[in-house]
XYZ file of C-alpha atoms in Angstrom:
786
model
C 5.389 33.684 13.499
C 8.178 31.140 13.495
C 11.563 30.783 11.878
C 11.280 30.298 8.073
C 14.313 27.989 8.191
C 12.946 25.625 10.844
C 9.259 26.510 11.264
C 6.157 25.159 9.568
C 6.787 24.669 5.862
C 10.565 24.336 6.143
C 12.366 21.267 4.776
C 14.225 20.515 8.000
C 16.433 17.422 7.970
C 15.130 14.861 10.460
C 17.013 15.279 13.729
C 16.447 11.645 14.776
C 18.270 10.288 11.739
C 21.686 11.139 13.177
C 21.377 8.481 15.850
C 19.862 5.926 13.504
C 22.492 6.100 10.780
C 25.327 6.062 13.335
C 24.008 2.995 15.132
C 23.067 4.928 18.255
C 19.361 4.054 18.185
C 18.004 2.221 21.219
C 15.656 -0.568 20.225
C 13.970 -3.097 22.500
C 16.527 -5.807 21.746
C 19.348 -3.380 22.662
C 18.093 -3.132 26.237
C 19.851 -5.391 28.734
C 18.918 -5.732 32.398
C 20.493 -7.705 35.195
C 19.212 -11.256 35.553
C 17.569 -11.216 32.153
C 16.344 -14.569 30.820
C 15.392 -15.388 27.240
C 12.123 -16.654 25.823
C 11.546 -18.832 22.760
C 8.072 -19.885 21.685
C 7.024 -23.376 20.695
C 4.721 -22.972 17.711
C 2.250 -25.179 15.948
C 3.477 -26.878 12.771
C -0.149 -27.503 11.797
C -2.787 -25.095 10.524
C -5.574 -26.791 12.468
C -5.198 -29.400 15.173
C -6.252 -30.462 18.622
C -3.567 -30.281 21.304
C -3.461 -33.738 22.875
C -0.448 -33.342 25.175
C 2.497 -31.058 25.791
C 5.423 -33.062 27.190
C 8.072 -30.774 28.678
C 10.002 -33.401 30.650
C 12.993 -33.820 28.351
C 13.244 -30.117 27.587
C 13.077 -29.196 31.283
C 16.156 -31.316 32.029
C 18.387 -29.261 29.735
C 20.800 -27.223 31.911
C 19.914 -23.548 31.925
C 16.181 -23.945 31.383
C 14.321 -21.739 33.841
C 10.737 -22.744 33.022
C 8.452 -24.045 30.311
C 4.992 -22.502 30.454
C 1.766 -23.248 28.603
C -1.634 -21.741 27.991
C -3.039 -23.762 30.876
C -0.558 -22.022 33.192
C -1.697 -18.642 31.913
C -5.351 -19.480 32.402
C -4.634 -20.727 35.922
C -3.114 -17.319 36.676
C -6.236 -15.570 35.396
C -4.783 -14.286 32.123
C -7.614 -13.668 29.697
C -8.194 -13.770 25.970
C -6.793 -11.169 23.583
C -9.708 -8.889 22.644
C -10.743 -7.312 19.377
C -11.093 -3.585 19.962
C -13.856 -2.836 17.464
C -17.297 -4.444 17.487
C -18.988 -4.671 14.105
C -22.783 -4.825 14.029
C -24.012 -7.242 11.396
C -26.628 -6.354 8.811
C -29.243 -8.227 10.857
C -28.471 -6.059 13.894
C -26.560 -8.685 15.889
C -22.971 -8.400 17.093
C -20.127 -10.040 15.231
C -19.023 -13.508 16.351
C -15.680 -13.592 18.131
C -13.837 -16.769 19.184
C -11.470 -16.865 22.179
C -7.898 -15.868 21.385
C -5.616 -17.136 24.176
C -2.055 -15.721 24.192
C -0.813 -19.326 24.265
C -3.098 -21.796 22.537
C -5.236 -24.089 24.679
C -7.210 -27.004 23.306
C -6.685 -26.228 19.637
C -4.229 -24.497 17.322
C -5.616 -22.583 14.382
C -2.723 -21.567 12.142
C 0.860 -22.559 11.491
C 2.832 -20.508 13.994
C 0.144 -20.384 16.683
C 2.174 -20.359 19.945
C 1.491 -23.279 22.286
C 4.240 -22.905 24.906
C 7.132 -20.675 25.889
C 10.577 -21.780 27.025
C 12.485 -19.418 29.315
C 16.192 -20.065 29.760
C 19.432 -18.443 30.852
C 20.584 -17.990 27.261
C 18.921 -17.672 23.899
C 20.754 -20.733 22.600
C 19.517 -22.854 25.493
C 15.967 -21.618 25.042
C 16.064 -22.556 21.348
C 17.468 -25.990 22.125
C 14.827 -26.658 24.746
C 12.011 -25.418 22.511
C 12.974 -28.027 19.956
C 12.875 -30.667 22.696
C 9.315 -29.873 23.801
C 7.172 -32.716 22.493
C 3.660 -31.680 21.526
C 1.202 -34.337 20.408
C -1.353 -32.987 17.948
C -4.466 -34.527 16.477
C -4.492 -32.916 13.054
C -7.799 -31.563 11.763
C -8.796 -30.517 8.230
C -7.713 -26.898 7.712
C -9.750 -24.160 6.054
C -7.343 -22.238 3.865
C -9.095 -21.221 0.650
C -10.946 -17.937 1.140
C -13.270 -18.634 -1.773
C -14.652 -21.805 -0.152
C -14.240 -20.955 3.544
C -17.939 -20.233 4.050
C -18.903 -23.726 2.909
C -16.105 -25.507 4.788
C -16.034 -27.137 8.223
C -16.239 -24.868 11.258
C -12.910 -23.655 12.619
C -14.366 -22.333 15.887
C -17.205 -24.124 17.610
C -20.536 -22.404 17.114
C -19.355 -19.979 14.413
C -21.262 -21.294 11.414
C -19.942 -20.779 7.897
C -16.759 -19.413 9.535
C -18.405 -15.999 9.400
C -17.399 -13.320 11.868
C -19.951 -10.973 10.355
C -22.067 -10.043 7.368
C -21.939 -6.267 7.166
C -23.442 -3.806 4.761
C -23.486 -0.072 4.106
C -25.530 2.010 1.697
C -28.912 1.714 0.025
C -29.172 -1.727 -1.601
C -32.588 -1.141 -3.169
C -31.688 2.222 -4.725
C -28.367 0.861 -5.989
C -29.992 -2.164 -7.621
C -32.591 0.071 -9.279
C -29.949 2.465 -10.592
C -27.884 -0.404 -12.009
C -30.960 -1.849 -13.678
C -31.588 1.448 -15.418
C -27.971 2.195 -16.356
C -26.959 2.629 -19.984
C -23.832 0.584 -19.328
C -22.672 -1.629 -16.444
C -19.041 -2.598 -15.954
C -18.479 -5.743 -13.923
C -15.201 -6.837 -12.427
C -13.891 -9.553 -10.108
C -10.805 -8.553 -8.142
C -8.242 -10.148 -5.843
C -6.476 -7.968 -3.296
C -3.476 -10.124 -2.432
C -2.320 -11.009 1.079
C 0.716 -9.050 2.233
C 3.252 -9.714 4.996
C 4.517 -6.501 6.647
C 8.253 -7.174 7.140
C 9.191 -4.119 9.177
C 12.952 -3.719 9.413
C 12.930 -4.397 13.158
C 11.132 -7.599 14.172
C 8.748 -7.548 17.110
C 10.369 -7.794 20.527
C 9.446 -7.542 24.208
C 11.267 -7.290 27.527
C 9.173 -7.831 30.650
C 10.354 -6.682 34.085
C 8.539 -7.167 37.392
C 9.429 -5.532 40.691
C 8.129 -7.865 43.392
C 8.631 -5.235 46.096
C 6.317 -2.664 44.503
C 4.237 -4.793 42.169
C 5.365 -2.618 39.273
C 5.431 -4.179 35.804
C 7.498 -2.640 33.000
C 7.174 -3.858 29.437
C 9.560 -2.635 26.758
C 8.019 -3.506 23.428
C 7.846 -2.650 19.742
C 4.489 -0.886 19.867
C 2.889 1.850 17.788
C 0.525 2.724 20.653
C 1.842 1.893 24.143
C -1.073 3.468 26.033
C -3.605 1.343 24.180
C -1.480 -1.745 24.832
C -1.449 -0.899 28.546
C -5.214 -0.444 28.562
C -5.840 -3.774 26.830
C -3.352 -5.732 28.947
C -4.733 -4.338 32.180
C -8.479 -3.992 31.594
C -9.129 -6.959 29.308
C -6.278 -9.466 29.601
C -5.748 -8.989 33.358
C -1.948 -8.918 33.240
C -1.680 -6.205 35.907
C -3.577 -3.181 37.254
C -3.162 -0.225 34.905
C -1.380 1.912 37.507
C 1.114 -0.909 38.041
C 1.874 -1.435 34.345
C 4.289 0.808 32.479
C 4.820 0.255 28.772
C 7.776 1.777 26.973
C 8.182 1.694 23.216
C 11.716 2.979 22.615
C 13.053 3.404 19.085
C 10.943 1.198 16.829
C 12.191 0.160 13.410
C 9.047 0.488 11.342
C 5.564 -0.825 11.887
C 3.265 -0.283 8.881
C 0.344 -1.181 11.150
C 1.682 -4.566 12.256
C 2.842 -3.143 15.602
C -0.470 -1.530 16.520
C -1.864 -4.741 17.897
C -1.495 -6.587 21.182
C -0.049 -10.017 20.479
C 0.274 -13.133 22.577
C 4.063 -12.901 22.747
C 4.406 -9.644 24.677
C 1.471 -10.677 26.859
C 3.267 -13.906 27.704
C 6.595 -12.174 28.331
C 5.319 -9.703 30.929
C 3.256 -12.409 32.643
C 6.257 -14.769 32.693
C 8.450 -12.058 34.207
C 6.082 -11.773 37.152
C 5.589 -15.506 37.540
C 9.334 -16.251 37.413
C 10.377 -13.094 39.318
C 13.016 -12.152 36.790
C 13.193 -10.176 33.544
C 12.279 -12.077 30.383
C 13.138 -11.020 26.826
C 11.874 -12.242 23.480
C 12.895 -11.070 20.027
C 11.318 -12.607 16.949
C 13.475 -14.006 14.215
C 12.484 -13.291 10.647
C 10.789 -16.660 10.204
C 8.556 -15.942 13.215
C 7.706 -12.557 11.743
C 6.544 -14.170 8.525
C 4.447 -16.725 10.388
C 2.993 -14.767 13.286
C 2.918 -11.033 12.545
C -0.534 -9.928 11.459
C -0.812 -9.989 7.678
C -2.663 -7.477 5.520
C -5.271 -7.162 2.723
C -6.549 -10.540 1.296
C -9.924 -9.730 -0.283
C -12.055 -11.298 -2.994
C -14.392 -8.722 -4.531
C -17.087 -8.504 -7.159
C -17.975 -4.958 -8.237
C -20.488 -3.426 -10.632
C -20.418 0.188 -11.828
C -23.349 1.710 -13.706
C -23.028 4.666 -16.078
C -25.597 6.741 -17.917
C -25.363 7.531 -21.626
C -23.129 10.552 -20.983
C -20.700 8.546 -18.853
C -21.845 9.760 -15.456
C -21.728 7.202 -12.671
C -25.168 6.241 -11.392
C -24.410 3.364 -9.015
C -21.660 1.201 -7.549
C -22.332 -2.189 -5.974
C -19.589 -4.110 -4.188
C -19.485 -7.522 -2.537
C -16.292 -8.462 -0.700
C -15.147 -11.560 1.154
C -12.424 -10.482 3.575
C -9.981 -12.925 5.140
C -9.638 -12.324 8.885
C -7.312 -15.250 9.520
C -7.630 -17.567 12.504
C -8.568 -14.979 15.143
C -9.799 -11.409 15.295
C -6.742 -9.238 15.860
C -7.022 -5.909 17.695
C -8.562 -3.829 14.881
C -9.183 -6.575 12.321
C -12.953 -6.218 12.265
C -12.901 -2.522 11.333
C -10.471 -2.712 8.425
C -12.730 -4.403 5.811
C -15.823 -2.566 7.043
C -15.656 0.998 8.362
C -12.220 1.727 6.895
C -13.149 0.188 3.548
C -16.823 0.511 2.733
C -16.962 4.179 3.717
C -14.319 5.049 1.082
C -16.032 3.477 -1.914
C -17.345 6.832 -3.108
C -13.786 7.782 -3.992
C -13.522 11.236 -5.540
C -16.766 10.815 -7.455
C -20.385 11.943 -7.349
C -21.866 8.456 -7.491
C -25.401 8.864 -6.082
C -26.067 5.226 -5.142
C -23.559 2.897 -3.474
C -24.033 -0.360 -1.634
C -21.365 -2.623 -0.178
C -21.643 -5.959 1.588
C -18.687 -7.550 3.335
C -18.353 -11.064 4.711
C -15.583 -11.291 7.295
C -14.355 -14.880 7.219
C -12.150 -16.981 9.488
C -9.511 -19.246 7.955
C -6.646 -21.325 9.329
C -4.083 -18.684 8.444
C -2.292 -15.957 10.362
C -4.600 -13.181 11.628
C -5.149 -10.343 9.166
C -5.317 -6.744 10.371
C -4.307 -3.218 9.412
C -1.416 -2.812 6.992
C -0.317 0.567 5.644
C -3.538 2.198 4.479
C -5.800 -0.351 6.202
C -8.963 -0.610 4.121
C -8.321 2.537 2.116
C -5.966 0.821 -0.420
C -8.504 -1.970 -0.835
C -11.325 0.528 -1.481
C -9.227 2.579 -3.892
C -8.266 -0.573 -5.772
C -11.915 -1.494 -6.307
C -12.996 1.996 -7.364
C -10.057 2.863 -9.583
C -9.776 -0.499 -11.305
C -13.469 -0.561 -12.225
C -13.459 3.096 -13.325
C -10.500 2.344 -15.592
C -12.322 -0.621 -17.103
C -15.468 1.430 -17.558
C -13.474 3.953 -19.577
C -12.081 1.204 -21.797
C -15.431 -0.481 -22.291
C -17.181 2.766 -23.242
C -14.327 4.125 -25.357
C -13.644 7.126 -23.145
C -10.350 8.629 -22.076
C -9.708 7.379 -18.526
C -8.609 10.796 -17.280
C -11.619 12.548 -18.753
C -14.109 9.989 -17.451
C -12.733 10.620 -13.992
C -12.882 14.384 -14.474
C -16.512 14.167 -15.627
C -17.513 12.425 -12.393
C -15.336 14.241 -9.860
C -16.757 16.127 -6.906
C -16.280 19.855 -7.630
C -14.849 22.427 -5.196
C -18.253 24.085 -4.984
C -19.822 20.787 -3.847
C -18.049 20.820 -0.457
C -18.917 19.884 2.184
C -19.966 16.756 0.318
C -22.117 14.013 1.835
C -21.270 10.656 0.290
C -23.775 7.779 0.064
C -21.515 5.764 2.398
C -21.644 7.861 5.576
C -18.688 10.236 5.237
C -18.791 14.000 4.775
C -15.780 15.340 2.836
C -14.923 18.818 4.085
C -12.790 20.188 1.255
C -10.753 19.322 -1.815
C -9.850 20.196 -5.391
C -9.482 16.908 -7.195
C -9.246 18.317 -10.727
C -6.284 20.433 -9.703
C -4.338 17.337 -8.670
C -5.390 15.499 -11.828
C -4.327 18.349 -14.086
C -0.951 18.680 -12.389
C -0.328 14.926 -12.610
C -1.243 14.887 -16.324
C 1.209 17.699 -16.909
C 4.047 16.018 -14.986
C 3.373 12.704 -16.728
C 3.413 14.320 -20.202
C 0.175 12.502 -20.914
C -0.080 14.023 -24.376
C 3.234 12.431 -25.308
C 2.259 8.937 -24.189
C 1.142 7.719 -27.611
C 4.568 8.446 -29.056
C 6.301 6.723 -26.146
C 4.054 3.694 -26.665
C 4.981 3.611 -30.352
C 8.692 3.724 -29.504
C 8.318 0.891 -26.986
C 6.496 -1.262 -29.550
C 9.356 -0.701 -31.986
C 11.690 -2.133 -29.340
C 9.573 -5.239 -28.715
C 7.939 -3.947 -25.570
C 4.376 -3.133 -24.625
C 3.766 0.138 -22.867
C 0.828 1.013 -20.645
C -0.361 3.925 -18.538
C -2.630 3.791 -15.527
C -4.394 6.240 -13.239
C -5.576 6.201 -9.657
C -7.498 9.138 -8.238
C -7.674 8.159 -4.581
C -9.125 9.569 -1.407
C -8.587 8.393 2.154
C -10.060 9.131 5.552
C -7.306 9.935 8.032
C -6.803 11.487 11.443
C -8.749 8.591 12.872
C -11.483 10.117 15.006
C -13.870 11.697 16.006
C -14.438 9.715 19.146
C -18.222 9.991 19.239
C -18.521 8.637 15.720
C -15.943 5.902 16.362
C -17.690 4.771 19.546
C -21.077 4.741 17.816
C -19.578 2.496 15.121
C -18.213 -0.005 17.625
C -14.772 1.270 18.644
C -13.735 0.196 22.125
C -11.997 3.480 22.946
C -12.156 7.124 21.949
C -9.694 8.279 19.305
C -8.711 11.676 20.693
C -5.089 12.553 21.387
C -3.218 14.291 24.180
C -0.278 16.650 24.275
C 1.724 18.568 26.849
C 4.003 21.552 26.296
C 6.333 22.292 29.188
C 8.752 25.192 29.479
C 11.755 24.395 31.597
C 13.079 27.291 33.740
C 15.996 27.948 31.376
C 13.718 28.383 28.381
C 13.955 25.025 26.681
C 10.709 23.212 25.887
C 9.783 19.593 26.422
C 6.877 18.284 24.385
C 5.010 15.131 25.404
C 2.810 13.398 22.850
C 0.626 10.314 23.015
C 1.451 9.429 19.416
C 4.473 7.296 18.616
C 7.206 7.813 16.054
C 8.653 4.755 14.328
C 9.872 6.303 11.095
C 7.479 9.245 10.693
C 9.860 11.940 11.964
C 7.772 13.269 14.872
C 10.837 14.429 16.777
C 11.404 16.863 13.917
C 7.936 17.841 12.711
C 6.383 18.198 16.165
C 9.333 20.360 17.216
C 8.723 22.497 14.111
C 5.060 22.952 15.020
C 5.746 23.919 18.629
C 8.733 26.162 17.880
C 6.690 27.913 15.199
C 3.739 28.426 17.535
C 5.792 29.606 20.509
C 8.471 31.474 18.605
C 11.329 29.609 20.298
C 14.342 28.068 18.562
C 13.715 24.692 16.950
C 16.814 23.378 18.719
C 15.278 24.227 22.101
C 12.328 21.836 21.656
C 12.580 18.188 22.689
C 9.836 15.684 21.811
C 9.095 12.794 24.193
C 6.912 9.862 23.162
C 6.416 6.157 23.683
C 6.381 5.924 27.495
C 3.194 5.534 29.504
C 5.138 6.506 32.622
C 5.928 9.983 31.272
C 2.915 10.791 29.104
C -0.590 11.178 30.472
C -2.466 9.268 27.778
C -2.583 8.758 24.053
C -3.921 6.539 21.325
C -0.755 6.101 19.301
C 0.159 6.243 15.651
C -1.878 4.717 12.828
C -4.284 5.918 10.172
C -2.122 8.980 9.385
C -3.448 10.564 12.571
C -0.316 11.778 14.330
C -0.002 15.326 13.037
C -3.700 15.940 12.379
C -4.749 14.774 15.848
C -1.600 14.662 17.998
C -0.123 17.786 16.440
C -3.398 19.616 16.944
C -3.366 18.655 20.638
C 0.099 20.203 20.903
C -1.129 23.389 19.240
C -3.941 23.658 21.783
C -1.479 23.060 24.632
C 0.907 25.654 23.205
C -1.918 28.192 22.948
C -2.753 27.588 26.605
C 0.910 28.163 27.450
C 0.840 31.433 25.519
C -2.244 32.604 27.403
C -0.782 31.766 30.801
C 2.420 33.500 29.766
C 0.398 36.563 28.833
C -0.899 36.795 32.420
C 2.630 36.610 33.806
C 4.022 39.090 31.271
C 1.235 41.552 32.042
C 1.983 41.209 35.759
C 5.713 41.822 35.234
C 5.154 44.783 32.896
C 2.481 46.197 35.235
C -0.324 46.142 32.718
C -3.480 44.198 31.972
C -3.441 41.018 29.877
C -5.678 42.701 27.301
C -2.892 45.201 26.706
C -0.303 42.520 25.898
C 0.221 41.112 22.396
C 2.119 37.927 21.596
C 4.017 37.517 18.337
C 7.231 35.802 17.224
C 8.009 34.509 20.684
C 7.643 37.841 22.514
C 5.040 39.605 24.645
C 4.754 43.312 23.858
C 2.791 46.083 25.508
C 0.537 47.801 23.040
C 1.620 51.343 22.208
C 4.923 50.750 23.993
C 8.434 49.482 23.299
C 8.408 47.258 26.384
C 8.588 43.525 25.705
C 9.642 40.161 27.136
C 10.471 36.953 25.320
C 8.410 33.922 26.196
C 11.588 32.287 27.473
C 12.114 35.170 29.881
C 8.540 34.781 31.017
C 9.116 31.043 31.455
C 12.065 31.672 33.787
C 10.058 34.230 35.738
C 7.156 31.794 36.099
C 9.247 29.625 38.411
C 10.191 32.520 40.738
C 7.646 33.439 43.440
C 6.443 37.007 43.160
C 6.855 37.085 39.400
C 3.405 35.702 38.703
C 0.006 37.049 39.792
C -1.713 35.902 42.958
C -3.860 32.861 42.359
C -1.730 31.643 39.459
C 0.276 28.448 39.830
C 4.021 28.631 39.208
C 5.608 27.188 36.077
C 4.693 27.364 32.434
C 3.299 24.003 31.378
C -0.056 23.043 29.888
C -1.840 19.916 28.691
C -4.562 19.537 26.101
C -6.680 16.873 24.468
C -7.875 17.171 20.881
C -10.838 15.270 19.488
C -11.579 16.140 15.841
C -15.071 16.811 14.618
C -14.436 14.904 11.384
C -11.866 12.805 9.578
C -9.345 14.467 7.318
C -9.445 13.584 3.632
C -6.120 13.514 1.785
C -6.594 12.897 -1.921
C -4.641 12.957 -5.123
C -3.812 11.489 -8.496
C -1.162 8.854 -9.136
C -0.064 7.940 -12.664
C 2.067 4.899 -13.460
C 3.732 4.058 -16.735
C 5.107 0.581 -17.409
C 6.899 -1.361 -20.091
C 6.383 -5.117 -20.509
C 9.053 -7.324 -22.067
C 7.141 -9.611 -24.433
C 9.783 -12.339 -24.243
C 10.170 -12.590 -20.464
C 7.017 -11.023 -19.023
C 9.091 -8.662 -16.866
C 7.212 -5.470 -15.998
C 9.373 -2.362 -15.671
C 7.905 0.644 -13.896
C 9.411 3.446 -15.977
C 7.557 6.469 -14.616
C 5.531 7.201 -11.503
C 3.905 10.538 -10.717
C 2.205 11.288 -7.404
C 0.354 14.553 -6.888
C -1.212 14.629 -3.442
C -3.269 17.092 -1.420
C -2.190 16.693 2.209
C -3.452 20.084 3.297
C -0.895 22.372 4.869
C 2.628 20.940 4.673
C 4.750 21.134 7.823
C 7.929 19.589 6.385
C 8.064 18.849 2.634
C 11.171 16.712 3.026
C 9.394 14.382 5.444
C 6.262 14.373 3.276
C 8.205 13.357 0.173
C 9.946 10.607 2.125
C 6.615 9.247 3.340
C 5.205 9.257 -0.197
C 8.296 7.523 -1.584
C 8.061 4.771 1.032
C 4.352 4.277 0.535
C 4.645 4.108 -3.241
C 7.434 1.538 -2.927
C 5.172 -0.646 -0.798
C 2.267 -0.221 -3.197
C 4.454 -1.135 -6.151
C 5.597 -4.173 -4.179
C 1.988 -5.277 -3.804
C 1.208 -4.702 -7.477
C 4.248 -6.406 -8.975
C 6.039 -8.606 -6.463
C 4.526 -9.484 -3.085
C 2.023 -12.157 -2.091
C 1.595 -14.202 1.072
C 0.647 -17.667 -0.100
C -0.418 -20.834 1.767
C -0.716 -24.348 0.388
C -3.833 -26.477 0.837
C -2.607 -27.765 4.217
C -2.096 -24.248 5.587
C 1.689 -24.212 5.311
C 3.070 -20.768 4.501
C 4.894 -21.056 1.187
C 6.289 -17.531 1.315
C 7.952 -17.651 4.704
C 11.424 -16.344 3.831
C 12.957 -13.498 1.864
C 13.798 -16.102 -0.800
C 10.102 -16.752 -1.357
C 8.487 -13.416 -0.531
C 9.780 -10.804 -2.954
C 10.119 -7.294 -1.546
C 10.851 -4.389 -3.912
C 14.491 -3.400 -4.329
C 15.895 -0.084 -5.468
C 16.281 -1.268 -9.051
C 12.575 -2.155 -9.195
C 11.660 1.509 -8.820
C 12.115 4.624 -10.972
C 12.829 8.107 -9.707
C 9.419 9.141 -8.408
C 8.005 12.516 -9.375
C 6.233 13.885 -6.296
C 4.268 17.119 -6.046
C 1.510 18.525 -3.868
C -1.537 20.719 -4.110
C -3.044 22.360 -1.045
C -6.590 22.682 0.199
C -6.223 23.063 3.985
C -8.318 20.909 6.275
C -11.162 23.070 7.534
C -11.494 21.720 11.064
C -8.094 21.333 12.713
C -5.862 24.198 13.827
C -2.974 23.173 11.569
C -4.978 22.645 8.392
C -3.157 19.322 7.863
C -4.584 16.063 6.530
C -1.956 13.305 6.867
C 0.518 11.788 4.421
C 1.858 8.514 5.792
C -0.300 6.062 3.844
C -1.202 7.825 0.593
C 1.618 6.305 -1.423
C 0.451 2.780 -0.617
C -3.182 3.686 -1.349
C -2.970 5.095 -4.857
C -0.051 3.164 -6.319
C -1.373 -0.438 -6.595
C -4.350 0.600 -8.716
C -2.254 2.953 -10.848
C 0.347 0.274 -11.550
C -2.181 -2.469 -12.294
C -4.167 -0.147 -14.543
C -0.936 0.461 -16.446
C -0.139 -3.275 -16.637
C -3.598 -4.233 -17.879
C -3.447 -1.336 -20.355
C -0.167 -2.680 -21.718
C -1.518 -6.230 -21.939
C -4.937 -5.246 -23.273
C -6.807 -7.290 -20.650
C -9.566 -6.263 -18.225
C -7.773 -7.701 -15.197
C -4.731 -9.558 -13.962
C -4.599 -10.575 -10.327
C -1.879 -8.916 -8.270
C 1.028 -9.341 -8.165
C 1.863 -9.037 -11.860
C 4.913 -11.280 -11.620
C 6.976 -12.089 -14.725
C 5.602 -15.631 -14.811
C 1.994 -14.477 -14.600
C 2.489 -11.830 -17.276
C 4.424 -14.237 -19.515
C 1.621 -16.784 -19.300
C -0.913 -14.117 -20.308
C 1.253 -13.106 -23.261
C 1.583 -16.745 -24.313
C -2.187 -17.177 -24.064
C -2.681 -14.180 -26.324
C -0.174 -15.527 -28.867
C -1.863 -18.939 -28.889
C -5.276 -17.358 -29.491
C -4.023 -14.973 -32.175
């Protein structure tokens, strides 16, 4: 079934790109409405302080100022605290400790950039001028900034001792300790997973509109999951009743997780629009994005890996302190726990694993999901300590991994940390990556580099991730506030075109192309006849959005189920029109055919007939449109091998990434062009973390890396031509056999690159990022000790 040029497996050029590269995209800031006013937020210059007074008198006198609103105004209107959507149960059985998170700060501010007031004015320039004129008196308090000492510092939030949101554990502590005690060799390693700042191309933005006549609220916003935002804003924050709140996420210029969450700014904008009875727009500038977008990663970890005399892993013990920032963001609690600890088995048959995580508050920007969300952090721990174990025991790092890998015959495989892997062939990916990397020729390349005054290193990362975030029953049992199913609708229009409605959201993933490929392939209609609609709660029944590489595995599967229901309804109509029974009608390649006959009808002909009375059987509703929900029975488990090769300039400390190979198993591939693009982007971000990026605060809580001059993103000349390939073991439990590809590049690459850097330098560890200065200092230390 399906067209080989545009169906599943075809490298179709993304249809949405035409409007993006010609400037025809429609982003939130592009939307203009009559009477629109502009919002600018007054933010705290202190990391921790008591708000003594907010004096708006001078600012209010500036011509063009519409209003200046504070957190007290919001509370007076009944606007509630921003919730965390995932409850984590601590190791003692109690719930995690969650402080209030008002959209506009009241009483105290807890990080630099915490919003304390909003100025609404007739023009953006006036709003900025007035915001600078708002006089806020603060009583500065000692900030807690250092993650390593946060648990022994003063309380940030009253009643939350040791600044601990939770102490969480997973696995068998006693068995793990016993296995480590009896191990022939134990590798120990302390690791830093550096703080990252997302920097999506489009900054966050919101436009709130209120219709006083109907009570309707419309919020245009840069969201990865508009339905979830509507649910939170209505049910928990009390902005408006759900049926009176429509959220539209038009074209969104990247997210990387940072646009999953419900922030104070969009909450304030839609509330202000109702209060002031006029539309209100806010668009962040880049400085605001650095300060107030949720950051990512930021872990301190101690790990111990035990091996027997033959090199087989016997136990892994991990202790992590995870920075949560000043407040618990929407999914912050789950990232260092259920999305991290459950992946510490990696690709290996380690019988005993125990992990303990302390989630800690600090006076820094909230930390939440960033591309990979827990999975990169877990992979970094596993693959860095495995690499060191190989070095310490004198084993080849590829062969030590192979020795411990889960075999194809082991599936389904129950890990010691809760997950059940359904399928995989990890050795196949490893072998292909070794071949593409010319691993046998590395020694000669290293010799040539040394002759040129450079050190050369190679590093591996054999990663696995849990994607297709679901199933709902498991998620709810682990503390999720909502189910993680997905919805889809497939609707034939009378003329034969198809409109597809999905609850996922596309902000760079290419859903308008890949979802059209899936549906056209299933229905046998032209790819060009399928339109994909997303991002509007007013047009789509429900959905949980895009994150965790779930869109195709969960949202695409919902569309397949809806398409199959369409096919079955069409079969009833075709049988009626061809005067036969449905059992006597086959469907293939977009046509219904009578068995043992040359009579047939295309599905598009059936669709037209379905809207004409008399053409469908009695008791059947007119039209050809069906909805479906899909709730997976398990996660999907993409996996693969990444190999990085670097050269280090001994004079300058500059690390050059000279080769990067990624061999990934994403299950069945719908569009290889889109898959390769996703891998390229993810690898670039992972390389950025390994070599360039770090969000850094000083001791007073001031962000030192708050501009593009201070926060170094990877450029084209920092990256080689990636070699990307795939192996295929289809997912066993969704109708497409897909696993997800959006985050893999960012999951495997940091560990691969840092393993290569430490191999080149001959050191057990170097904290990310491996900047030229840091590497140069290590080289100087080695020369001084020589």
